[in-house]
mmCIF file of C-alpha atoms in Angstrom:
data_model
loop_
_atom_site.group_PDB
_atom_site.id
_atom_site.type_symbol
_atom_site.label_atom_id
_atom_site.label_comp_id
_atom_site.label_asym_id
_atom_site.label_seq_id
_atom_site.Cartn_x
_atom_site.Cartn_y
_atom_site.Cartn_z
ATOM 1 C CA MET A 819 -60.892 81.577 -111.617
ATOM 2 C CA VAL A 820 -59.758 79.015 -109.053
ATOM 3 C CA ILE A 821 -60.073 80.082 -105.423
ATOM 4 C CA LYS A 822 -56.879 78.807 -103.809
ATOM 5 C CA GLU A 823 -57.134 80.837 -100.619
ATOM 6 C CA ALA A 824 -59.880 82.819 -98.940
ATOM 7 C CA LYS A 825 -59.319 84.252 -95.494
ATOM 8 C CA PHE A 826 -61.086 86.645 -93.168
ATOM 9 C CA LEU A 827 -59.169 89.861 -92.503
ATOM 10 C CA MET A 828 -61.254 92.226 -90.380
ATOM 11 C CA SER A 829 -64.643 93.683 -89.446
ATOM 12 C CA ASN A 830 -65.323 97.342 -88.707
ATOM 13 C CA THR A 831 -67.689 100.259 -89.246
ATOM 14 C CA ARG A 832 -65.109 102.848 -90.333
ATOM 15 C CA VAL A 833 -63.784 103.078 -93.870
ATOM 16 C CA GLU A 834 -60.454 104.488 -92.708
ATOM 17 C CA LEU A 835 -59.833 101.259 -90.787
ATOM 18 C CA CYS A 836 -60.405 99.034 -93.816
ATOM 19 C CA PRO A 837 -57.390 97.283 -95.380
ATOM 20 C CA ALA A 838 -55.075 99.384 -97.525
ATOM 21 C CA PRO A 839 -56.827 100.091 -100.859
ATOM 22 C CA ASP A 840 -54.128 98.300 -102.822
ATOM 23 C CA LYS A 841 -56.241 95.564 -104.424
ATOM 24 C CA PRO A 842 -59.516 95.471 -106.392
ATOM 25 C CA GLU A 843 -62.523 95.244 -104.078
ATOM 26 C CA TYR A 844 -65.879 93.572 -104.744
ATOM 27 C CA ALA A 845 -68.708 94.232 -102.278
ATOM 28 C CA PHE A 846 -71.757 92.019 -101.757
ATOM 29 C CA ILE A 847 -74.967 93.491 -100.400
ATOM 30 C CA GLY A 848 -78.714 92.805 -100.444
ATOM 31 C CA ARG A 849 -81.853 92.753 -98.365
ATOM 32 C CA SER A 850 -81.551 90.848 -95.128
ATOM 33 C CA ASN A 851 -82.070 87.102 -95.560
ATOM 34 C CA VAL A 852 -81.320 87.208 -99.289
ATOM 35 C CA GLY A 853 -78.753 84.418 -98.917
ATOM 36 C CA LYS A 854 -75.632 86.592 -99.007
ATOM 37 C CA SER A 855 -73.485 84.575 -96.605
ATOM 38 C CA SER A 856 -74.422 81.332 -98.344
ATOM 39 C CA LEU A 857 -73.479 82.842 -101.701
ATOM 40 C CA ILE A 858 -70.100 84.046 -100.412
ATOM 41 C CA ASN A 859 -69.385 80.612 -98.954
ATOM 42 C CA MET A 860 -70.382 78.992 -102.243
ATOM 43 C CA LEU A 861 -68.154 81.299 -104.293
ATOM 44 C CA THR A 862 -65.127 80.707 -102.063
ATOM 45 C CA ASN A 863 -65.904 76.995 -101.660
ATOM 46 C CA GLN A 864 -65.794 77.309 -97.881
ATOM 47 C CA SER A 865 -68.753 76.346 -95.741
ATOM 48 C CA LYS A 866 -68.078 78.728 -92.853
ATOM 49 C CA LEU A 867 -66.135 81.693 -94.240
ATOM 50 C CA ALA A 868 -69.111 84.040 -93.964
ATOM 51 C CA LYS A 869 -71.374 83.399 -90.990
ATOM 52 C CA THR A 870 -74.897 82.361 -91.925
ATOM 53 C CA SER A 871 -77.855 82.911 -89.627
ATOM 54 C CA ALA A 872 -81.555 82.160 -89.512
ATOM 55 C CA SER A 873 -82.023 85.636 -88.054
ATOM 56 C CA PRO A 874 -82.136 88.408 -90.672
ATOM 57 C CA GLY A 875 -79.841 91.365 -90.116
ATOM 58 C CA LYS A 876 -76.995 89.312 -88.653
ATOM 59 C CA THR A 877 -74.270 91.195 -90.523
ATOM 60 C CA GLN A 878 -73.798 94.633 -88.955
ATOM 61 C CA LEU A 879 -70.219 95.384 -89.980
ATOM 62 C CA ILE A 880 -68.041 95.838 -93.061
ATOM 63 C CA ASN A 881 -66.371 92.419 -93.331
ATOM 64 C CA HIS A 882 -63.232 92.059 -95.461
ATOM 65 C CA PHE A 883 -61.943 88.783 -96.905
ATOM 66 C CA LEU A 884 -58.733 88.405 -98.919
ATOM 67 C CA ILE A 885 -59.047 86.115 -101.948
ATOM 68 C CA ASN A 886 -55.953 84.512 -103.517
ATOM 69 C CA ASN A 887 -53.968 87.422 -102.087
ATOM 70 C CA GLU A 888 -55.183 89.309 -105.177
ATOM 71 C CA TRP A 889 -58.530 90.928 -104.384
ATOM 72 C CA TYR A 890 -60.882 91.783 -101.539
ATOM 73 C CA LEU A 891 -64.363 90.380 -101.103
ATOM 74 C CA VAL A 892 -66.504 92.522 -98.808
ATOM 75 C CA ASP A 893 -69.610 91.338 -96.969
ATOM 76 C CA LEU A 894 -71.779 94.397 -96.247
ATOM 77 C CA PRO A 895 -74.743 94.656 -93.841
ATOM 78 C CA GLY A 896 -78.133 93.885 -95.357
ATOM 79 C CA TYR A 897 -80.801 96.521 -95.862
ATOM 80 C CA GLY A 898 -84.572 96.601 -95.555
ATOM 81 C CA TYR A 899 -84.941 94.654 -92.315
ATOM 82 C CA ALA A 900 -88.097 95.996 -90.615
ATOM 83 C CA LYS A 901 -87.194 94.998 -87.035
ATOM 84 C CA VAL A 902 -84.106 97.199 -86.973
ATOM 85 C CA SER A 903 -84.732 100.566 -85.300
ATOM 86 C CA LYS A 904 -84.904 103.764 -87.326
ATOM 87 C CA THR A 905 -81.725 104.957 -85.597
ATOM 88 C CA SER A 906 -79.903 101.772 -86.599
ATOM 89 C CA ARG A 907 -81.130 102.055 -90.183
ATOM 90 C CA GLU A 908 -79.902 105.646 -90.413
ATOM 91 C CA SER A 909 -76.544 104.675 -88.928
ATOM 92 C CA TRP A 910 -76.310 101.858 -91.485
ATOM 93 C CA ARG A 911 -77.198 104.200 -94.334
ATOM 94 C CA LYS A 912 -74.492 106.698 -93.384
ATOM 95 C CA MET A 913 -71.867 103.974 -92.945
ATOM 96 C CA ILE A 914 -72.628 102.346 -96.309
ATOM 97 C CA ASN A 915 -72.856 105.641 -98.202
ATOM 98 C CA PHE A 916 -69.518 106.733 -96.784
ATOM 99 C CA TYR A 917 -67.997 103.384 -97.733
ATOM 100 C CA PHE A 918 -69.293 103.637 -101.318
ATOM 101 C CA GLN A 919 -68.082 107.207 -101.712
ATOM 102 C CA GLN A 920 -64.702 106.938 -99.992
ATOM 103 C CA ARG A 921 -63.450 103.421 -100.764
ATOM 104 C CA GLU A 922 -61.244 104.267 -103.737
ATOM 105 C CA ASN A 923 -60.476 100.673 -104.744
ATOM 106 C CA LEU A 924 -64.141 99.594 -104.798
ATOM 107 C CA THR A 925 -64.443 97.995 -108.221
ATOM 108 C CA CYS A 926 -67.981 96.615 -108.312
ATOM 109 C CA VAL A 927 -70.973 96.074 -106.043
ATOM 110 C CA PHE A 928 -72.886 92.799 -106.329
ATOM 111 C CA VAL A 929 -76.495 93.605 -105.437
ATOM 112 C CA LEU A 930 -78.279 90.426 -104.368
ATOM 113 C CA ILE A 931 -81.969 90.049 -105.227
ATOM 114 C CA ASP A 932 -84.174 87.182 -104.025
ATOM 115 C CA SER A 933 -85.400 85.609 -107.282
ATOM 116 C CA ARG A 934 -88.559 84.325 -105.592
ATOM 117 C CA HIS A 935 -90.080 87.795 -105.325
ATOM 118 C CA GLU A 936 -91.502 90.311 -107.724
ATOM 119 C CA PRO A 937 -89.690 93.694 -107.766
ATOM 120 C CA LEU A 938 -89.512 95.078 -104.229
ATOM 121 C CA LYS A 939 -89.248 98.757 -103.318
ATOM 122 C CA PRO A 940 -86.145 98.443 -101.039
ATOM 123 C CA ASP A 941 -84.168 96.768 -103.835
ATOM 124 C CA LEU A 942 -85.184 99.317 -106.454
ATOM 125 C CA GLU A 943 -84.481 102.246 -104.125
ATOM 126 C CA PHE A 944 -81.049 100.889 -103.260
ATOM 127 C CA ILE A 945 -80.132 100.363 -106.926
ATOM 128 C CA ASN A 946 -81.215 103.906 -107.771
ATOM 129 C CA GLN A 947 -79.094 105.128 -104.856
ATOM 130 C CA LEU A 948 -76.054 103.403 -106.364
ATOM 131 C CA GLY A 949 -76.810 105.131 -109.641
ATOM 132 C CA THR A 950 -76.948 108.515 -107.912
ATOM 133 C CA ILE A 951 -73.584 107.916 -106.239
ATOM 134 C CA GLY A 952 -72.118 106.523 -109.456
ATOM 135 C CA VAL A 953 -70.991 103.135 -108.147
ATOM 136 C CA PRO A 954 -70.566 100.297 -110.703
ATOM 137 C CA PHE A 955 -72.790 97.321 -109.891
ATOM 138 C CA VAL A 956 -74.240 94.067 -111.178
ATOM 139 C CA LEU A 957 -77.339 92.148 -110.096
ATOM 140 C CA VAL A 958 -77.247 88.668 -108.588
ATOM 141 C CA PHE A 959 -80.578 86.845 -108.362
ATOM 142 C CA THR A 960 -80.304 84.309 -105.545
ATOM 143 C CA LYS A 961 -82.168 81.143 -104.516
ATOM 144 C CA ALA A 962 -82.995 80.099 -108.076
ATOM 145 C CA ASP A 963 -83.276 76.493 -106.901
ATOM 146 C CA LYS A 964 -86.215 77.320 -104.617
ATOM 147 C CA GLN A 965 -88.682 77.498 -107.502
ATOM 148 C CA SER A 966 -89.101 76.526 -111.154
ATOM 149 C CA ASN A 967 -86.888 78.041 -113.840
ATOM 150 C CA THR A 968 -90.010 79.511 -115.404
ATOM 151 C CA LYS A 969 -90.936 81.375 -112.226
ATOM 152 C CA THR A 970 -87.382 82.664 -111.873
ATOM 153 C CA ASP A 971 -87.459 83.868 -115.498
ATOM 154 C CA VAL A 972 -90.752 85.675 -114.897
ATOM 155 C CA ASN A 973 -89.476 87.461 -111.782
ATOM 156 C CA ILE A 974 -86.180 88.484 -113.370
ATOM 157 C CA ALA A 975 -88.035 89.786 -116.431
ATOM 158 C CA ALA A 976 -90.391 91.783 -114.191
ATOM 159 C CA PHE A 977 -87.428 93.260 -112.340
ATOM 160 C CA THR A 978 -85.625 94.303 -115.509
ATOM 161 C CA ARG A 979 -88.822 95.873 -116.873
ATOM 162 C CA LYS A 980 -89.081 97.923 -113.694
ATOM 163 C CA LEU A 981 -85.454 99.033 -113.978
ATOM 164 C CA LYS A 982 -85.998 100.137 -117.572
ATOM 165 C CA GLU A 983 -88.425 102.754 -116.255
ATOM 166 C CA THR A 984 -85.483 104.694 -114.803
ATOM 167 C CA TRP A 985 -82.364 103.190 -116.404
ATOM 168 C CA ASP A 986 -81.246 103.547 -120.028
ATOM 169 C CA GLU A 987 -78.745 100.707 -119.725
ATOM 170 C CA LEU A 988 -79.224 97.608 -117.575
ATOM 171 C CA PRO A 989 -76.436 96.120 -115.452
ATOM 172 C CA GLN A 990 -75.084 92.615 -115.989
ATOM 173 C CA ILE A 991 -77.272 89.931 -114.401
ATOM 174 C CA PHE A 992 -76.311 86.650 -112.740
ATOM 175 C CA ARG A 993 -78.653 83.860 -111.675
ATOM 176 C CA THR A 994 -77.447 81.830 -108.706
ATOM 177 C CA SER A 995 -78.185 78.970 -106.355
ATOM 178 C CA SER A 996 -75.861 78.439 -103.408
ATOM 179 C CA THR A 997 -77.145 74.876 -103.042
ATOM 180 C CA ALA A 998 -76.611 73.872 -106.684
ATOM 181 C CA LYS A 999 -73.605 76.216 -107.136
ATOM 182 C CA THR A 1000 -75.365 77.792 -110.090
ATOM 183 C CA GLY A 1001 -73.680 80.980 -111.258
ATOM 184 C CA ARG A 1002 -70.414 80.356 -109.410
ATOM 185 C CA ASP A 1003 -68.213 80.102 -112.493
ATOM 186 C CA GLU A 1004 -69.938 83.051 -114.160
ATOM 187 C CA ILE A 1005 -69.370 85.399 -111.204
ATOM 188 C CA LEU A 1006 -65.769 84.317 -110.608
ATOM 189 C CA ASN A 1007 -64.965 84.613 -114.328
ATOM 190 C CA PHE A 1008 -66.487 88.106 -114.332
ATOM 191 C CA ILE A 1009 -64.253 89.133 -111.417
ATOM 192 C CA GLN A 1010 -61.224 87.616 -113.090
ATOM 193 C CA GLU A 1011 -61.903 89.481 -116.332
ATOM 194 C CA VAL A 1012 -62.320 92.801 -114.519
ATOM 195 C CA ASN A 1013 -59.095 92.227 -112.565
ATOM 196 C CA LEU A 1014 -57.227 91.535 -115.815
ATOM 197 C CA GLN A 1015 -58.612 94.721 -117.360
ATOM 198 C CA LEU A 1016 -57.487 96.710 -114.324
ATOM 199 C CA LYS A 1017 -53.958 95.298 -114.598
ATOM 200 C CA GLN A 1018 -53.794 96.116 -118.300
ATOM 201 C CA ASN A 1019 -54.863 99.703 -117.612
ATOM 202 C CA GLN A 1020 -52.239 100.304 -114.929
#
């Protein structure tokens, strides 16, 4: 897939105010500071499309971007940031759950995992939550350039072993580096293939 155009559409906290559900939608979410904005900018080949920040928890809204006038890319607020109040976390949880359950054109959720860490409870809990709701998802291991390939392999293997404790079938996995643009073609090709399948099934 070639990204010819990527533009910001809107930010909000209410699903009913999101763009008309007339195009396939791919949502990106992960723990705060997982490198989500950098990944989105890398995928769209724009340095400032999604706002990056040194402060975790910067994204607080549902942010919609229109890609090639064909599909929506959604930047969702990160989870697991300890300095956010319990009230804010609960508000976030309700907003995201409602989005997952009510957004009829949501095609796939890209769950971002920091490849530098061993399996973390917030990531595993969130993935199991997606399974309970029944939302299709894939895993994207970020920041692969920050350590050796061997270490990344070890951490991904540990994560998949942990998932196998509760999942019969594992989701598709992507390994990425926003700096080296690793995984860009694989993710965009995946989206393109899914979009083609959706068109064929219409």
